[in-house]
Each structure stands twice: as C-alpha cells, then as structure tokens.
CSV table of C-alpha atoms and ligand atoms in Angstrom, one decimal:
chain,number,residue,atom,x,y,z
D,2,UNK,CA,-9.8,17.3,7.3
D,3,UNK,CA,-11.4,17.1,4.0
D,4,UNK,CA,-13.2,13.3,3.9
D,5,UNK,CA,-14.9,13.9,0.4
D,6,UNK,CA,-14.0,16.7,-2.1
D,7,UNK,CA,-16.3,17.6,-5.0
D,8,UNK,CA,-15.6,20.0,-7.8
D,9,UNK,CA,-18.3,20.7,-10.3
D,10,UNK,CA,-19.3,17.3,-10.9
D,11,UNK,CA,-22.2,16.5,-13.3
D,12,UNK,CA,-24.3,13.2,-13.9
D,13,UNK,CA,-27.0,13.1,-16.3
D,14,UNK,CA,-29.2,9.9,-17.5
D,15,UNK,CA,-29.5,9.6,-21.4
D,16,UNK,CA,-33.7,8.6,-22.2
D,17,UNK,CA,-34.5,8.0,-25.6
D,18,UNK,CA,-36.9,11.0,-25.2
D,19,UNK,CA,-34.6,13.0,-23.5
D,20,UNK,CA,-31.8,13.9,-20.9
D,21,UNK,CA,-32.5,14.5,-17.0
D,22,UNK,CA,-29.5,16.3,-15.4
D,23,UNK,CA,-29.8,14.5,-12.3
D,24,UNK,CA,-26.3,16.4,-10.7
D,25,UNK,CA,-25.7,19.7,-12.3
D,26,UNK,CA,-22.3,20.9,-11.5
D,27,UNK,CA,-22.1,20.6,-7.9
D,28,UNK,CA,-18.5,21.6,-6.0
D,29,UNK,CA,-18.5,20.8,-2.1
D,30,UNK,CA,-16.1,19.3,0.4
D,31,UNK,CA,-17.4,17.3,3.3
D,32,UNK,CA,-15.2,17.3,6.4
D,33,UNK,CA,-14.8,14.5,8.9
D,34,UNK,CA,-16.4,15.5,12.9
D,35,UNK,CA,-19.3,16.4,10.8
D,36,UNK,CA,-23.0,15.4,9.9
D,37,UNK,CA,-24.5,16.6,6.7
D,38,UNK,CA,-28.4,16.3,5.4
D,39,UNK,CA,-29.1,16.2,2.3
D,40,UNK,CA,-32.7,17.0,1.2
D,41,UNK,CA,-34.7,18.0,-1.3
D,42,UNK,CA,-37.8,17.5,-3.2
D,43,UNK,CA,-38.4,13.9,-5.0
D,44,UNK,CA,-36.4,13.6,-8.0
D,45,UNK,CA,-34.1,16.6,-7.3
D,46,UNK,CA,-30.8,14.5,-7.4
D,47,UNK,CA,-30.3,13.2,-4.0
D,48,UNK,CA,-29.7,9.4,-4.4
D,49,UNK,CA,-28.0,9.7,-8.0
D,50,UNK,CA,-25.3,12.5,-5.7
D,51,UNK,CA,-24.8,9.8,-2.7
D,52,UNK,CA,-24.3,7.1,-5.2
D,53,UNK,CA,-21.5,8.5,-6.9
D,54,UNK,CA,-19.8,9.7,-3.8
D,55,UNK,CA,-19.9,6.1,-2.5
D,56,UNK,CA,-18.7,5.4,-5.8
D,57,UNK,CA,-21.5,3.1,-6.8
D,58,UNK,CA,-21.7,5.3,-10.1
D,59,UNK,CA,-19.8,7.2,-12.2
D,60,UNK,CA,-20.2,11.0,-12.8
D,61,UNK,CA,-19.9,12.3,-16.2
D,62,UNK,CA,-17.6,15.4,-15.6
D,63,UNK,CA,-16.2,16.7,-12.7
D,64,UNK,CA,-13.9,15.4,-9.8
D,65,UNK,CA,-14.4,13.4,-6.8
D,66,UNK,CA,-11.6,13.1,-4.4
D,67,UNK,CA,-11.6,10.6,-1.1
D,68,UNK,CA,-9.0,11.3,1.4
D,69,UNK,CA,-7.3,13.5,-0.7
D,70,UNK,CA,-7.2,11.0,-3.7
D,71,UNK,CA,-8.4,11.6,-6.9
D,72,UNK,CA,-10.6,8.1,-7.3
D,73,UNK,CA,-11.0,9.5,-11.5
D,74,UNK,CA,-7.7,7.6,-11.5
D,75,UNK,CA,-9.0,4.4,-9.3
D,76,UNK,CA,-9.0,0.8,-10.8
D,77,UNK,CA,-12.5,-1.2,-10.1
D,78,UNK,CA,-10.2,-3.0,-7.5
D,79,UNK,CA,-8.9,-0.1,-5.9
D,80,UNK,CA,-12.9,1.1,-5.8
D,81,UNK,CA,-13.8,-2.2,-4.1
D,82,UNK,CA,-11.3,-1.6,-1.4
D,83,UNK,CA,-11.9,2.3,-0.9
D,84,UNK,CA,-16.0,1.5,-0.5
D,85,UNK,CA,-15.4,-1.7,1.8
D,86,UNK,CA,-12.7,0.0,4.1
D,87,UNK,CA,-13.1,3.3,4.3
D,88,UNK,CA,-17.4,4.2,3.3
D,89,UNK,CA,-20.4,2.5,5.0
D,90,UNK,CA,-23.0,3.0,2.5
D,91,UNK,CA,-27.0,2.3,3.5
D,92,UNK,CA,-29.0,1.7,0.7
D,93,UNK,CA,-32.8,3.7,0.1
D,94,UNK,CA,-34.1,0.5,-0.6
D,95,UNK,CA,-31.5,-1.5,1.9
D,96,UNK,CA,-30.1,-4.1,-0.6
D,97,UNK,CA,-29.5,-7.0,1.7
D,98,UNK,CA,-29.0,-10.6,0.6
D,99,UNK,CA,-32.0,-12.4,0.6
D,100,UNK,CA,-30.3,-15.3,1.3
D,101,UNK,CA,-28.6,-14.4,4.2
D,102,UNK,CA,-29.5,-14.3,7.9
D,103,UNK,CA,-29.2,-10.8,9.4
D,104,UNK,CA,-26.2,-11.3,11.1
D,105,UNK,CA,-24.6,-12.9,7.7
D,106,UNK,CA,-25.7,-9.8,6.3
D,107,UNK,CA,-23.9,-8.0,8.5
D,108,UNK,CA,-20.9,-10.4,8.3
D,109,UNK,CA,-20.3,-10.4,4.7
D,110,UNK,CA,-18.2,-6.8,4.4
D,111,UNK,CA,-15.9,-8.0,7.1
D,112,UNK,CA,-15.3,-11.4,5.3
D,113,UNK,CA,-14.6,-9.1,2.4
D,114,UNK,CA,-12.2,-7.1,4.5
D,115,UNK,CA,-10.0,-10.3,5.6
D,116,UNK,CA,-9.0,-8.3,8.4
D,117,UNK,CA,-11.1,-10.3,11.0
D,118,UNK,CA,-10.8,-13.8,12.7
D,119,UNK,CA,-13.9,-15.9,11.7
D,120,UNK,CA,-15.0,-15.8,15.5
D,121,UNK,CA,-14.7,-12.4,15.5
D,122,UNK,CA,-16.5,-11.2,12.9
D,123,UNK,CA,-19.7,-13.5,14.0
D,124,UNK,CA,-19.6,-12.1,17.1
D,125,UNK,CA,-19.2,-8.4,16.2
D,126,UNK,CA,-22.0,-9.1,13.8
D,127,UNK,CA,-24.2,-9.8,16.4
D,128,UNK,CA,-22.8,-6.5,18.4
D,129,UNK,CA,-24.3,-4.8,16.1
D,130,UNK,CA,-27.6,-6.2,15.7
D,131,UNK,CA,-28.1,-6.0,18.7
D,132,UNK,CA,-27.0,-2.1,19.0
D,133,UNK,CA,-29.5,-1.6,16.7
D,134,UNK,CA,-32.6,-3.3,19.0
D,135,UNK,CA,-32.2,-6.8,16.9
D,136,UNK,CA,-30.8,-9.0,18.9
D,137,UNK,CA,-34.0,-11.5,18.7
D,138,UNK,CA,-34.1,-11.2,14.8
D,139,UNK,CA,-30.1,-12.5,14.0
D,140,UNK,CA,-31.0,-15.6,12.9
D,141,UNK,CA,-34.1,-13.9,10.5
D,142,UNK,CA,-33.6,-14.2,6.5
D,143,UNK,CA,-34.5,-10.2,5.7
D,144,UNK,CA,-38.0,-11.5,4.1
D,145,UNK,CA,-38.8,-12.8,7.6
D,146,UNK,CA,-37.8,-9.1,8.6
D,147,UNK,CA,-40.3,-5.7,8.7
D,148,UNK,CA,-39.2,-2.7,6.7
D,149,UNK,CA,-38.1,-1.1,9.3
D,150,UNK,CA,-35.8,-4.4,10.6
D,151,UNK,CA,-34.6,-4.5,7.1
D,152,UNK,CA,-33.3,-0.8,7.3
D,153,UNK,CA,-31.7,-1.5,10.6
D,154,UNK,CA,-29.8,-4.9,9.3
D,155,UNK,CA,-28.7,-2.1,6.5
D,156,UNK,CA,-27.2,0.3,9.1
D,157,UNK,CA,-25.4,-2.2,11.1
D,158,UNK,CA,-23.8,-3.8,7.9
D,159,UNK,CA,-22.3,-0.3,7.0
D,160,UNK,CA,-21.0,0.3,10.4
D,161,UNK,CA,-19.5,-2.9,10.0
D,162,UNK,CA,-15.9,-2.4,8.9
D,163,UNK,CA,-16.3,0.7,11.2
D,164,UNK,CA,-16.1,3.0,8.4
D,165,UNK,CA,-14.9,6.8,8.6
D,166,UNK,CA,-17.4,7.7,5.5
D,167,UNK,CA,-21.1,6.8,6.3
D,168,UNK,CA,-23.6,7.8,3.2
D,169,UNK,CA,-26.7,6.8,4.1
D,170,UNK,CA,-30.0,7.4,2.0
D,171,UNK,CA,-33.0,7.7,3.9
D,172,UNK,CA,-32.1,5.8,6.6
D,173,UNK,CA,-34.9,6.3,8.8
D,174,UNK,CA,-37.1,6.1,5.8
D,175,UNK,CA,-39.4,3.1,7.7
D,176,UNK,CA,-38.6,3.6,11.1
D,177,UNK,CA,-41.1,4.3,14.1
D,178,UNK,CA,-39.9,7.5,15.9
D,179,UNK,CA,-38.3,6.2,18.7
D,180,UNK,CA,-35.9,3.9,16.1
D,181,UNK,CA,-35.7,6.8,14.2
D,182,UNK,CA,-34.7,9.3,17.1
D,183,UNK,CA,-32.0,5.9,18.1
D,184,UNK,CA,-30.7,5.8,14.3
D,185,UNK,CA,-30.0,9.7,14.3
D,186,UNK,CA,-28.4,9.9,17.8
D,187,UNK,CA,-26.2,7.0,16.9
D,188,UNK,CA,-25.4,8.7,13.0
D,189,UNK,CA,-25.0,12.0,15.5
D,190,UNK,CA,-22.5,10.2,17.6
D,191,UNK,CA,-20.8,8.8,15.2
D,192,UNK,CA,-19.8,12.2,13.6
D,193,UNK,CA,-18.3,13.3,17.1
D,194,UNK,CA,-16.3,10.8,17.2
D,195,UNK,CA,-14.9,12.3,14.1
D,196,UNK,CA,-16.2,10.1,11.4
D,197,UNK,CA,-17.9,12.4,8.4
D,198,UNK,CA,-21.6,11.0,8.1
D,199,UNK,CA,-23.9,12.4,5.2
D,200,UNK,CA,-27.5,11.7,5.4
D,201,UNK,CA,-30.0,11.3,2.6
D,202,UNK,CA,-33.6,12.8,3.4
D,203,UNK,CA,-37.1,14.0,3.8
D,204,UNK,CA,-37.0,13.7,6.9
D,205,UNK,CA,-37.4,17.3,8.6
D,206,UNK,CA,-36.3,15.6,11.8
D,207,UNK,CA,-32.6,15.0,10.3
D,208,UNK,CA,-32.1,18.6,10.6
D,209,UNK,CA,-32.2,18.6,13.9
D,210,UNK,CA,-29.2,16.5,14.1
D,211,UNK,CA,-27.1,17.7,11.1
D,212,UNK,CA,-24.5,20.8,11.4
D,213,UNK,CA,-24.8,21.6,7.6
D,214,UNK,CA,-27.8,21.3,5.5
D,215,UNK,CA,-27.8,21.2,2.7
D,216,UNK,CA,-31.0,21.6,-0.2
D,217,UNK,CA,-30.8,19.9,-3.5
D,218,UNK,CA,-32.5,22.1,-5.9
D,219,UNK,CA,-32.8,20.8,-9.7
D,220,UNK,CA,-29.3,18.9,-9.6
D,221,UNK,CA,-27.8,21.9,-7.4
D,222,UNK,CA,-26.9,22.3,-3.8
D,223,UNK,CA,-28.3,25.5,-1.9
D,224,UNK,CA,-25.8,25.1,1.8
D,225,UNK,CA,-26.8,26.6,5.4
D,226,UNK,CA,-24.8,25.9,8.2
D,227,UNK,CA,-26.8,24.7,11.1
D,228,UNK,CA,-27.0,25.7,14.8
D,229,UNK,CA,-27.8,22.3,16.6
G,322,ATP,N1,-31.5,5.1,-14.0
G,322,ATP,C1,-32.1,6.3,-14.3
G,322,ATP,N2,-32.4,6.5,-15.6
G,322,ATP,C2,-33.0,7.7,-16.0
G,322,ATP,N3,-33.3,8.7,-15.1
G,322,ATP,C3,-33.0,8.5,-13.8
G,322,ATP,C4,-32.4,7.3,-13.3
G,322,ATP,N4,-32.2,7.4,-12.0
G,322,ATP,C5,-32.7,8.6,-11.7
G,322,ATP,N5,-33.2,9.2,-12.7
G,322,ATP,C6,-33.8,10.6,-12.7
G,322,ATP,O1,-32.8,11.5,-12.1
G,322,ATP,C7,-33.5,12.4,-11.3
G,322,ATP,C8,-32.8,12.3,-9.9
G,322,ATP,O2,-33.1,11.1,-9.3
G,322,ATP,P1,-32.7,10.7,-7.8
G,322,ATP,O3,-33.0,9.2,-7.6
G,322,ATP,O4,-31.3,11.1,-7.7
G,322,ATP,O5,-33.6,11.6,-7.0
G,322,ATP,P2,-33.8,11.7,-5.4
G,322,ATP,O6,-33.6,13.1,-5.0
G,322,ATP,O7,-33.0,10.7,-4.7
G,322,ATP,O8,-35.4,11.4,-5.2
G,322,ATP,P3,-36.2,10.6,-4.0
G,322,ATP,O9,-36.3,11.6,-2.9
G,322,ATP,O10,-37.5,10.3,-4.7
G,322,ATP,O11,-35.4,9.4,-3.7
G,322,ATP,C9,-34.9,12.0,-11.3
G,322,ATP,O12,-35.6,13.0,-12.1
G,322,ATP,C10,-35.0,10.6,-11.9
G,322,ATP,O13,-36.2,10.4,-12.6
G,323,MG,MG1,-33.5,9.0,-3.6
C-alpha cells in the first residue's frame, strides 16, 4: 500500500537575488514494508523534500497524498494530528527541547497524543531510551548530552507514538559506527515490520540497508531499486 504519494511537486525559496528550486517537479510513491535512502550531493534538495513530506513545509505546486488523502485539503489541526499519529520525523539538527530531560523529550508526542496513561507514557519513554543505549542519560537535559546522544533522544521521540511513516534526515549523521550500524538495523527492522521508513543521507552505508535508492539530482530524483 501506498504510505506517501507525490506527483510533480515543486518548492522553491524566493532570495532577493534570486530563486533556488530546491524540489523541481518530483512524482514518487513510497510504499509501506519498505526502506528508502535518499541522497545526494549538499544542497541538492534533500531536507527541503523530507520536510514537506512530514508536512513541516508547504510545496508550491504539486500534490502530496498520505494514506491515500490529499493533505492540500488538510486544516493546520488536521496536520498536527496526521504528523503526531501517523509520521515519526528526526530532525538533521534533532530539535529537542532544551528544557527537557531526555525522557520528557521523548514523552512530550505521546502527551500530545492523549492516548496514553501518564504512567505509561513515562515508562515507555524510558523503553526507548534505553533501546537506543541511553538508559544512564534519561534524566540528562540534551545540552548535558553528546551529538550523537542528542540524535539518539531524536530517534526515540519519533518512534514514540509508534509511527507507520518514519522520515528521518541524517540520522546517523553523529553517530560512531557501531550506533550507527544499531540505528540502521533498527530503521531496517522497522520497515519489515511493514512500517514505510525514508532515510535522509550521505551516508554510503544507508545503502546497504535501503531497498530503493534513490539520488537527488538538482531538485530531481534519479530511482534504482536495490538488491540488499
Ligand atoms: N530557507 C531557505 N531559504 C533559501 N534557500 C534555501 C532555504 N533552505 C534551503 N535553501 C536552498 O535550497 C537548496 C536545497 O536545500 P536542502 O536543505 O534541501 O539541501 P540538502 O540536500 O538537504 O543539503 P544537505 O545535504 O547539506 O543537508 C539549497 O541550495 C539551499 O541553499
Ligand atoms: Mg539537508
């Protein structure tokens, strides 16, 4: 099934100088049970893409559907819900609360949600700090937290709601190998379980664990299917 559906969708950021086409027409669909990486030189539309699929940004022309739905059509409240519920969305430069232990980082999209007991949610936090090595550094504020901590607290926040999207920009960006080689298995597993899980990178490793790659060329996609 079709988790995300894009047909010729364009972005482009206005300068006073000029006007950088950061997605140039791009159509795609993205199916759930499968891993995607994106990459792609610097600057060749990669981020400005994943944002506007997590619908953190708008695109300028061109249709994005979710689940079938049209989200052109979609309220900011009806947004809000869509990203907390259904997409798990790491950040490139993680975005956590600086004033917010890691495991009230983690907390805060399931307090959103209003789906979970209080107890729960505290306790499934931790879960997931701790699936991501961190169970010593729950009660850390993220500037008390290395880079590659910080990225981790990122990935176990958008795993929180236990999403069936998971866009993540380069996720293993600051992680040692072995946290890296975790990170993937874990996005890897996640896919076969069914989930549809897009990654963001340079990373030449990703590949390895993707079954489509995909190149971003000048605001364009160039796709190869992927023997793993
Ligand atoms: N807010 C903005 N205003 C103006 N131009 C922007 C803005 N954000 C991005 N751009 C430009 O759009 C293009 C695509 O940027 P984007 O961040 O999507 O690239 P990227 O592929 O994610 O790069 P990287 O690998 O370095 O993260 C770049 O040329 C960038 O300079
Ligand atoms: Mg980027």
């Amino acid at each position: 099934m079709e988790a995300i559906k894009i047909i010729n969708i364009s972005k482009k950021y206005q300068l006073k100088s000029e006007n950088v086409i950061a997605v140039n027409g791009v159509s795609y669909s993205f199916l759930y049970g499968k891993l995607y990486a994106i990459m792609g030189h610097s600057g060749s539309g990669k981020s400005t893409l994943i944002h506007c699929l997590g619908l953190l940004d708008k695109v300028d022309s061109g249709k994005i559907y979710i689940n079938d739905k049209d989200i052109s059509d979609f309220s900011e409240k009806q947004k809000n819900i869509m990203r907390n519920e259904k997409i798990g969305f790491v950040f490139q430069n993680y975005y956590l609360n600086n004033n917010m232990r890691a495991f009230e980082n983690v907390m805060l999209p399931m307090i959103i949600n209003k789906k979970y007991q209080h107890i729960d949610i505290k306790t499934k936090a931790k879960k997931l700090l701790k699936e991501m090595g961190l169970e010593d550094r729950v009660n850390h504020y993220p500037k008390e937290l290395s880079g590659g901590e910080q990225q981790r607290v990122a990935i176990a926040r958008a795993l929180a709601n236990n999403p069936n999207i998971i866009l993540a920009d380069e996720p293993t960006g600051n992680l040692d190998i072995e946290n890296e080689i975790y990170v993937l298995e874990k996005l890897r597993n996640l896919a076969d379980t069914g989930k549809c899980v897009i990654i963001v990178s340079h990373n030449m490793l990703v590949k390895k664990y993707a079954d489509i790659v995909i190149n971003m060329k000048n605001g364009k996609f160039v796709v190869k299917n992927h023997e793993i």
